[in-house]
């Protein structure tokens, strides 16, 4: 069962390659407010692990990594 | 104090320049401050004019046409664009090497605006003494 969330911001990085999607996510994170939910769309497979690792390492909350049709959705909550 | 990474970008082939931009991106994602010292063949690729055409390092020669075609087809940004993106995310300083710039008679104005300053090797080594340092 997928956790329920409503994204405050959607970063659509589909079609860009490593490290593009992660850089886009960090940019969005920096301009976000605490408790904002940021959702990253990516078609780059490396990003699936890389972005999830960054979210955990930076001390934020990883809500989940979901397989969508033809892309991944990686969702985080800004807690720091 | 933030962890630091220093890159010496000596090669000017597209593959190695891209590697430098990608590693710098990984460094800022890990909150590291990055100093990049661009010298020799790397420096010839940040000049505004008279920049040689993109090349690949020796082992990439056989795949050259294929690789450049793929990069175009998949819309992969060139290394300067990639480095500019990383600069927006974290603290990256790009330095031109004073010695090689002198040799080419080039000043900061002759280089891509990505260059923050022109410094000598002494200053670069001194700022890198507590850094993870890579030679590319």
PDB file of C-alpha atoms in Angstrom:
ATOM      1  CA  UNK A   1       0.000   0.000   0.000  1.00  0.00           C
ATOM      2  CA  UNK A   2       1.434   3.316  -1.079  1.00  0.00           C
ATOM      3  CA  UNK A   3       1.795   6.055   1.532  1.00  0.00           C
ATOM      4  CA  UNK A   4      -0.531   8.934   0.769  1.00  0.00           C
ATOM      5  CA  UNK A   5       1.056  12.237  -0.072  1.00  0.00           C
ATOM      6  CA  UNK A   6       0.357  15.466  -1.874  1.00  0.00           C
ATOM      7  CA  UNK A   7       3.384  17.005  -3.503  1.00  0.00           C
ATOM      8  CA  UNK A   8       4.013  20.678  -2.803  1.00  0.00           C
ATOM      9  CA  UNK A   9       6.475  20.746  -5.704  1.00  0.00           C
ATOM     10  CA  UNK A  10       6.933  18.501  -8.690  1.00  0.00           C
ATOM     11  CA  UNK A  11      10.333  18.377 -10.372  1.00  0.00           C
ATOM     12  CA  UNK A  12       9.910  16.836 -13.788  1.00  0.00           C
ATOM     13  CA  UNK A  13      13.412  15.743 -14.834  1.00  0.00           C
ATOM     14  CA  UNK A  14      12.293  13.075 -17.271  1.00  0.00           C
ATOM     15  CA  UNK A  15      14.603  12.771 -20.256  1.00  0.00           C
ATOM     16  CA  UNK A  16      17.651  14.174 -18.456  1.00  0.00           C
ATOM     17  CA  UNK A  17      20.582  12.078 -17.329  1.00  0.00           C
ATOM     18  CA  UNK A  18      22.748  11.727 -14.244  1.00  0.00           C
ATOM     19  CA  UNK A  19      23.576  14.046 -12.505  1.00  0.00           C
ATOM     20  CA  UNK A  20      20.836  16.308 -13.946  1.00  0.00           C
ATOM     21  CA  UNK A  21      17.811  14.983 -12.001  1.00  0.00           C
ATOM     22  CA  UNK A  22      19.627  15.047  -8.645  1.00  0.00           C
ATOM     23  CA  UNK A  23      20.838  18.597  -9.265  1.00  0.00           C
ATOM     24  CA  UNK A  24      17.250  19.631 -10.090  1.00  0.00           C
ATOM     25  CA  UNK A  25      16.009  17.982  -6.888  1.00  0.00           C
ATOM     26  CA  UNK A  26      18.599  19.746  -4.724  1.00  0.00           C
ATOM     27  CA  UNK A  27      17.767  23.084  -6.325  1.00  0.00           C
ATOM     28  CA  UNK A  28      14.076  22.559  -5.553  1.00  0.00           C
ATOM     29  CA  UNK A  29      14.955  21.426  -2.018  1.00  0.00           C
ATOM     30  CA  UNK A  30      16.972  24.586  -1.375  1.00  0.00           C
ATOM     31  CA  UNK A  31      14.103  26.846  -2.342  1.00  0.00           C
ATOM     32  CA  UNK A  32      11.488  24.738  -0.492  1.00  0.00           C
ATOM     33  CA  UNK A  33      10.112  25.293   2.997  1.00  0.00           C
ATOM     34  CA  UNK A  34      10.264  22.829   5.897  1.00  0.00           C
ATOM     35  CA  UNK A  35       7.605  20.115   5.583  1.00  0.00           C
ATOM     36  CA  UNK A  36       7.244  20.673   1.838  1.00  0.00           C
ATOM     37  CA  UNK A  37       6.811  17.493  -0.120  1.00  0.00           C
ATOM     38  CA  UNK A  38       8.911  17.325  -3.257  1.00  0.00           C
ATOM     39  CA  UNK A  39       8.252  14.799  -5.953  1.00  0.00           C
ATOM     40  CA  UNK A  40      10.935  14.037  -8.566  1.00  0.00           C
ATOM     41  CA  UNK A  41      10.043  12.407 -11.876  1.00  0.00           C
ATOM     42  CA  UNK A  42      12.977  10.729 -13.593  1.00  0.00           C
ATOM     43  CA  UNK A  43      13.643   8.303 -16.396  1.00  0.00           C
ATOM     44  CA  UNK A  44      17.305   7.904 -15.424  1.00  0.00           C
ATOM     45  CA  UNK A  45      17.840   4.601 -13.611  1.00  0.00           C
ATOM     46  CA  UNK A  46      20.915   5.718 -11.665  1.00  0.00           C
ATOM     47  CA  UNK A  47      18.888   8.534 -10.148  1.00  0.00           C
ATOM     48  CA  UNK A  48      16.523   6.062  -8.508  1.00  0.00           C
ATOM     49  CA  UNK A  49      19.270   5.031  -6.064  1.00  0.00           C
ATOM     50  CA  UNK A  50      21.251   8.247  -6.095  1.00  0.00           C
ATOM     51  CA  UNK A  51      18.370  10.556  -5.218  1.00  0.00           C
ATOM     52  CA  UNK A  52      17.046   8.193  -2.533  1.00  0.00           C
ATOM     53  CA  UNK A  53      20.534   8.016  -0.991  1.00  0.00           C
ATOM     54  CA  UNK A  54      20.853  11.800  -1.071  1.00  0.00           C
ATOM     55  CA  UNK A  55      17.483  12.283   0.625  1.00  0.00           C
ATOM     56  CA  UNK A  56      18.397   9.942   3.488  1.00  0.00           C
ATOM     57  CA  UNK A  57      21.955  11.195   3.848  1.00  0.00           C
ATOM     58  CA  UNK A  58      20.881  14.833   3.956  1.00  0.00           C
ATOM     59  CA  UNK A  59      18.653  13.972   6.915  1.00  0.00           C
ATOM     60  CA  UNK A  60      15.337  14.405   5.130  1.00  0.00           C
ATOM     61  CA  UNK A  61      12.495  11.954   4.914  1.00  0.00           C
ATOM     62  CA  UNK A  62      12.219   9.597   1.949  1.00  0.00           C
ATOM     63  CA  UNK A  63       8.523   9.008   1.488  1.00  0.00           C
ATOM     64  CA  UNK A  64       9.045   6.508  -1.273  1.00  0.00           C
ATOM     65  CA  UNK A  65      10.312   5.493  -4.680  1.00  0.00           C
ATOM     66  CA  UNK A  66       7.520   4.462  -6.997  1.00  0.00           C
ATOM     67  CA  UNK A  67       7.534   2.821 -10.416  1.00  0.00           C
ATOM     68  CA  UNK A  68       5.256   4.767 -12.705  1.00  0.00           C
ATOM     69  CA  UNK A  69       4.586   4.083 -16.345  1.00  0.00           C
ATOM     70  CA  UNK A  70       7.935   4.660 -18.037  1.00  0.00           C
ATOM     71  CA  UNK A  71       9.503   6.656 -15.203  1.00  0.00           C
ATOM     72  CA  UNK A  72      10.191   6.707 -11.482  1.00  0.00           C
ATOM     73  CA  UNK A  73       8.696   8.995  -8.907  1.00  0.00           C
ATOM     74  CA  UNK A  74      10.904   9.700  -5.898  1.00  0.00           C
ATOM     75  CA  UNK A  75       9.153  11.544  -3.107  1.00  0.00           C
ATOM     76  CA  UNK A  76      10.731  13.344  -0.184  1.00  0.00           C
ATOM     77  CA  UNK A  77       9.662  15.522   2.695  1.00  0.00           C
ATOM     78  CA  UNK A  78      11.926  18.413   3.628  1.00  0.00           C
ATOM     79  CA  UNK A  79      12.508  17.933   7.338  1.00  0.00           C
ATOM     80  CA  UNK A  80      15.815  19.802   7.560  1.00  0.00           C
TER      81      UNK A  80
ATOM     82  CA  UNK B   1      33.921  23.508   7.991  1.00  0.00           C
ATOM     83  CA  UNK B   2      32.611  21.831   4.870  1.00  0.00           C
ATOM     84  CA  UNK B   3      34.506  18.920   3.390  1.00  0.00           C
ATOM     85  CA  UNK B   4      36.462  19.942   0.339  1.00  0.00           C
ATOM     86  CA  UNK B   5      37.213  18.494  -3.055  1.00  0.00           C
ATOM     87  CA  UNK B   6      39.790  19.775  -5.500  1.00  0.00           C
ATOM     88  CA  UNK B   7      40.030  18.832  -9.134  1.00  0.00           C
ATOM     89  CA  UNK B   8      42.964  19.475 -11.411  1.00  0.00           C
ATOM     90  CA  UNK B   9      41.505  19.472 -14.898  1.00  0.00           C
ATOM     91  CA  UNK B  10      44.504  18.906 -17.151  1.00  0.00           C
ATOM     92  CA  UNK B  11      42.918  17.027 -20.066  1.00  0.00           C
ATOM     93  CA  UNK B  12      40.755  18.817 -22.581  1.00  0.00           C
ATOM     94  CA  UNK B  13      38.929  15.883 -24.092  1.00  0.00           C
ATOM     95  CA  UNK B  14      35.149  15.958 -23.803  1.00  0.00           C
ATOM     96  CA  UNK B  15      34.946  12.661 -21.900  1.00  0.00           C
ATOM     97  CA  UNK B  16      37.318  13.800 -19.168  1.00  0.00           C
ATOM     98  CA  UNK B  17      35.804  17.278 -18.956  1.00  0.00           C
ATOM     99  CA  UNK B  18      32.388  15.659 -18.511  1.00  0.00           C
ATOM    100  CA  UNK B  19      33.821  13.375 -15.837  1.00  0.00           C
ATOM    101  CA  UNK B  20      35.084  16.470 -13.999  1.00  0.00           C
ATOM    102  CA  UNK B  21      31.626  18.114 -14.151  1.00  0.00           C
ATOM    103  CA  UNK B  22      29.880  14.943 -12.996  1.00  0.00           C
ATOM    104  CA  UNK B  23      32.267  14.411 -10.067  1.00  0.00           C
ATOM    105  CA  UNK B  24      31.885  18.073  -9.085  1.00  0.00           C
ATOM    106  CA  UNK B  25      28.086  17.575  -9.145  1.00  0.00           C
ATOM    107  CA  UNK B  26      28.418  14.588  -6.823  1.00  0.00           C
ATOM    108  CA  UNK B  27      30.620  16.638  -4.518  1.00  0.00           C
ATOM    109  CA  UNK B  28      28.149  19.515  -4.133  1.00  0.00           C
ATOM    110  CA  UNK B  29      25.345  16.985  -3.578  1.00  0.00           C
ATOM    111  CA  UNK B  30      27.447  15.830  -0.619  1.00  0.00           C
ATOM    112  CA  UNK B  31      27.850  19.388   0.646  1.00  0.00           C
ATOM    113  CA  UNK B  32      31.501  19.629  -0.296  1.00  0.00           C
ATOM    114  CA  UNK B  33      33.141  22.861  -1.403  1.00  0.00           C
ATOM    115  CA  UNK B  34      34.810  22.323  -4.756  1.00  0.00           C
ATOM    116  CA  UNK B  35      37.838  24.048  -6.264  1.00  0.00           C
ATOM    117  CA  UNK B  36      38.649  23.313  -9.873  1.00  0.00           C
ATOM    118  CA  UNK B  37      42.037  24.229 -11.302  1.00  0.00           C
ATOM    119  CA  UNK B  38      41.923  24.185 -15.087  1.00  0.00           C
ATOM    120  CA  UNK B  39      45.234  23.949 -16.858  1.00  0.00           C
ATOM    121  CA  UNK B  40      46.905  22.863 -20.125  1.00  0.00           C
ATOM    122  CA  UNK B  41      44.452  21.177 -22.562  1.00  0.00           C
ATOM    123  CA  UNK B  42      41.563  21.756 -20.192  1.00  0.00           C
ATOM    124  CA  UNK B  43      42.270  25.474 -20.297  1.00  0.00           C
ATOM    125  CA  UNK B  44      42.182  25.550 -24.105  1.00  0.00           C
ATOM    126  CA  UNK B  45      38.531  24.419 -23.844  1.00  0.00           C
ATOM    127  CA  UNK B  46      37.356  27.345 -21.723  1.00  0.00           C
ATOM    128  CA  UNK B  47      38.588  30.028 -24.078  1.00  0.00           C
ATOM    129  CA  UNK B  48      35.911  32.196 -25.663  1.00  0.00           C
ATOM    130  CA  UNK B  49      37.539  32.072 -29.089  1.00  0.00           C
ATOM    131  CA  UNK B  50      39.912  29.690 -30.800  1.00  0.00           C
ATOM    132  CA  UNK B  51      38.547  26.768 -28.807  1.00  0.00           C
ATOM    133  CA  UNK B  52      39.494  23.458 -30.493  1.00  0.00           C
ATOM    134  CA  UNK B  53      36.619  21.165 -31.591  1.00  0.00           C
ATOM    135  CA  UNK B  54      35.434  18.529 -29.078  1.00  0.00           C
ATOM    136  CA  UNK B  55      37.651  15.464 -28.978  1.00  0.00           C
ATOM    137  CA  UNK B  56      37.745  12.209 -27.058  1.00  0.00           C
ATOM    138  CA  UNK B  57      40.646  10.661 -25.200  1.00  0.00           C
ATOM    139  CA  UNK B  58      42.648   7.952 -26.954  1.00  0.00           C
ATOM    140  CA  UNK B  59      40.636   4.964 -25.770  1.00  0.00           C
ATOM    141  CA  UNK B  60      37.384   6.618 -26.873  1.00  0.00           C
ATOM    142  CA  UNK B  61      38.448   7.202 -30.474  1.00  0.00           C
ATOM    143  CA  UNK B  62      36.639   4.174 -31.906  1.00  0.00           C
ATOM    144  CA  UNK B  63      33.354   5.275 -30.363  1.00  0.00           C
ATOM    145  CA  UNK B  64      33.779   8.954 -31.134  1.00  0.00           C
ATOM    146  CA  UNK B  65      31.076   9.438 -33.779  1.00  0.00           C
ATOM    147  CA  UNK B  66      28.659   7.179 -31.948  1.00  0.00           C
ATOM    148  CA  UNK B  67      29.190   8.927 -28.631  1.00  0.00           C
ATOM    149  CA  UNK B  68      28.778  12.465 -29.951  1.00  0.00           C
ATOM    150  CA  UNK B  69      25.666  11.369 -31.882  1.00  0.00           C
ATOM    151  CA  UNK B  70      24.195   9.779 -28.741  1.00  0.00           C
ATOM    152  CA  UNK B  71      24.891  12.872 -26.680  1.00  0.00           C
ATOM    153  CA  UNK B  72      23.073  14.975 -29.231  1.00  0.00           C
ATOM    154  CA  UNK B  73      20.178  12.542 -29.577  1.00  0.00           C
ATOM    155  CA  UNK B  74      19.700  12.193 -25.812  1.00  0.00           C
ATOM    156  CA  UNK B  75      20.143  15.889 -25.204  1.00  0.00           C
ATOM    157  CA  UNK B  76      23.046  15.437 -22.825  1.00  0.00           C
ATOM    158  CA  UNK B  77      24.384  18.834 -21.839  1.00  0.00           C
ATOM    159  CA  UNK B  78      27.997  19.705 -22.566  1.00  0.00           C
ATOM    160  CA  UNK B  79      30.409  19.831 -19.652  1.00  0.00           C
ATOM    161  CA  UNK B  80      30.241  23.613 -19.157  1.00  0.00           C
ATOM    162  CA  UNK B  81      26.434  23.542 -18.924  1.00  0.00           C
ATOM    163  CA  UNK B  82      26.663  20.618 -16.505  1.00  0.00           C
ATOM    164  CA  UNK B  83      29.222  22.468 -14.394  1.00  0.00           C
ATOM    165  CA  UNK B  84      27.094  25.626 -14.393  1.00  0.00           C
ATOM    166  CA  UNK B  85      24.150  23.558 -13.117  1.00  0.00           C
ATOM    167  CA  UNK B  86      26.299  22.162 -10.319  1.00  0.00           C
ATOM    168  CA  UNK B  87      27.476  25.691  -9.504  1.00  0.00           C
ATOM    169  CA  UNK B  88      23.849  26.664  -8.886  1.00  0.00           C
ATOM    170  CA  UNK B  89      23.547  23.859  -6.352  1.00  0.00           C
ATOM    171  CA  UNK B  90      26.676  24.344  -4.291  1.00  0.00           C
ATOM    172  CA  UNK B  91      29.937  26.124  -3.786  1.00  0.00           C
ATOM    173  CA  UNK B  92      32.170  25.538  -6.800  1.00  0.00           C
ATOM    174  CA  UNK B  93      35.015  27.803  -7.794  1.00  0.00           C
ATOM    175  CA  UNK B  94      36.703  27.476 -11.163  1.00  0.00           C
ATOM    176  CA  UNK B  95      40.263  28.746 -11.499  1.00  0.00           C
ATOM    177  CA  UNK B  96      42.300  29.168 -14.638  1.00  0.00           C
ATOM    178  CA  UNK B  97      45.977  28.309 -14.318  1.00  0.00           C
ATOM    179  CA  UNK B  98      48.057  31.495 -14.390  1.00  0.00           C
ATOM    180  CA  UNK B  99      51.078  29.856 -15.969  1.00  0.00           C
ATOM    181  CA  UNK B 100      49.257  28.379 -18.949  1.00  0.00           C
ATOM    182  CA  UNK B 101      47.104  31.504 -19.359  1.00  0.00           C
ATOM    183  CA  UNK B 102      50.305  33.569 -19.558  1.00  0.00           C
ATOM    184  CA  UNK B 103      51.750  31.210 -22.097  1.00  0.00           C
ATOM    185  CA  UNK B 104      48.675  31.613 -24.317  1.00  0.00           C
ATOM    186  CA  UNK B 105      48.549  35.351 -23.603  1.00  0.00           C
ATOM    187  CA  UNK B 106      45.063  34.952 -22.199  1.00  0.00           C
ATOM    188  CA  UNK B 107      43.312  36.935 -19.495  1.00  0.00           C
ATOM    189  CA  UNK B 108      40.171  36.140 -17.506  1.00  0.00           C
ATOM    190  CA  UNK B 109      38.127  38.169 -20.051  1.00  0.00           C
ATOM    191  CA  UNK B 110      39.217  35.763 -22.783  1.00  0.00           C
ATOM    192  CA  UNK B 111      37.733  32.819 -20.902  1.00  0.00           C
ATOM    193  CA  UNK B 112      34.220  31.505 -20.425  1.00  0.00           C
ATOM    194  CA  UNK B 113      32.413  33.335 -17.584  1.00  0.00           C
ATOM    195  CA  UNK B 114      32.424  30.064 -15.622  1.00  0.00           C
ATOM    196  CA  UNK B 115      35.991  30.980 -14.608  1.00  0.00           C
ATOM    197  CA  UNK B 116      35.996  32.779 -11.241  1.00  0.00           C
ATOM    198  CA  UNK B 117      39.630  33.786 -11.139  1.00  0.00           C
ATOM    199  CA  UNK B 118      43.106  33.083 -12.447  1.00  0.00           C
ATOM    200  CA  UNK B 119      45.478  31.771  -9.826  1.00  0.00           C
ATOM    201  CA  UNK B 120      48.893  30.152  -9.598  1.00  0.00           C
ATOM    202  CA  UNK B 121      49.702  26.620  -8.528  1.00  0.00           C
ATOM    203  CA  UNK B 122      50.907  27.767  -5.116  1.00  0.00           C
ATOM    204  CA  UNK B 123      47.551  29.260  -4.227  1.00  0.00           C
ATOM    205  CA  UNK B 124      45.682  26.230  -5.534  1.00  0.00           C
ATOM    206  CA  UNK B 125      47.809  23.711  -3.633  1.00  0.00           C
ATOM    207  CA  UNK B 126      47.561  25.798  -0.501  1.00  0.00           C
ATOM    208  CA  UNK B 127      43.728  25.911  -0.673  1.00  0.00           C
ATOM    209  CA  UNK B 128      43.678  22.152  -1.405  1.00  0.00           C
ATOM    210  CA  UNK B 129      45.764  20.885   1.447  1.00  0.00           C
ATOM    211  CA  UNK B 130      42.774  19.448   3.339  1.00  0.00           C
ATOM    212  CA  UNK B 131      40.877  18.420   0.200  1.00  0.00           C
ATOM    213  CA  UNK B 132      40.177  15.216  -1.573  1.00  0.00           C
ATOM    214  CA  UNK B 133      42.189  15.991  -4.713  1.00  0.00           C
ATOM    215  CA  UNK B 134      41.798  14.390  -8.132  1.00  0.00           C
ATOM    216  CA  UNK B 135      43.844  14.875 -11.293  1.00  0.00           C
ATOM    217  CA  UNK B 136      41.784  14.503 -14.428  1.00  0.00           C
TER     218      UNK B 136
END
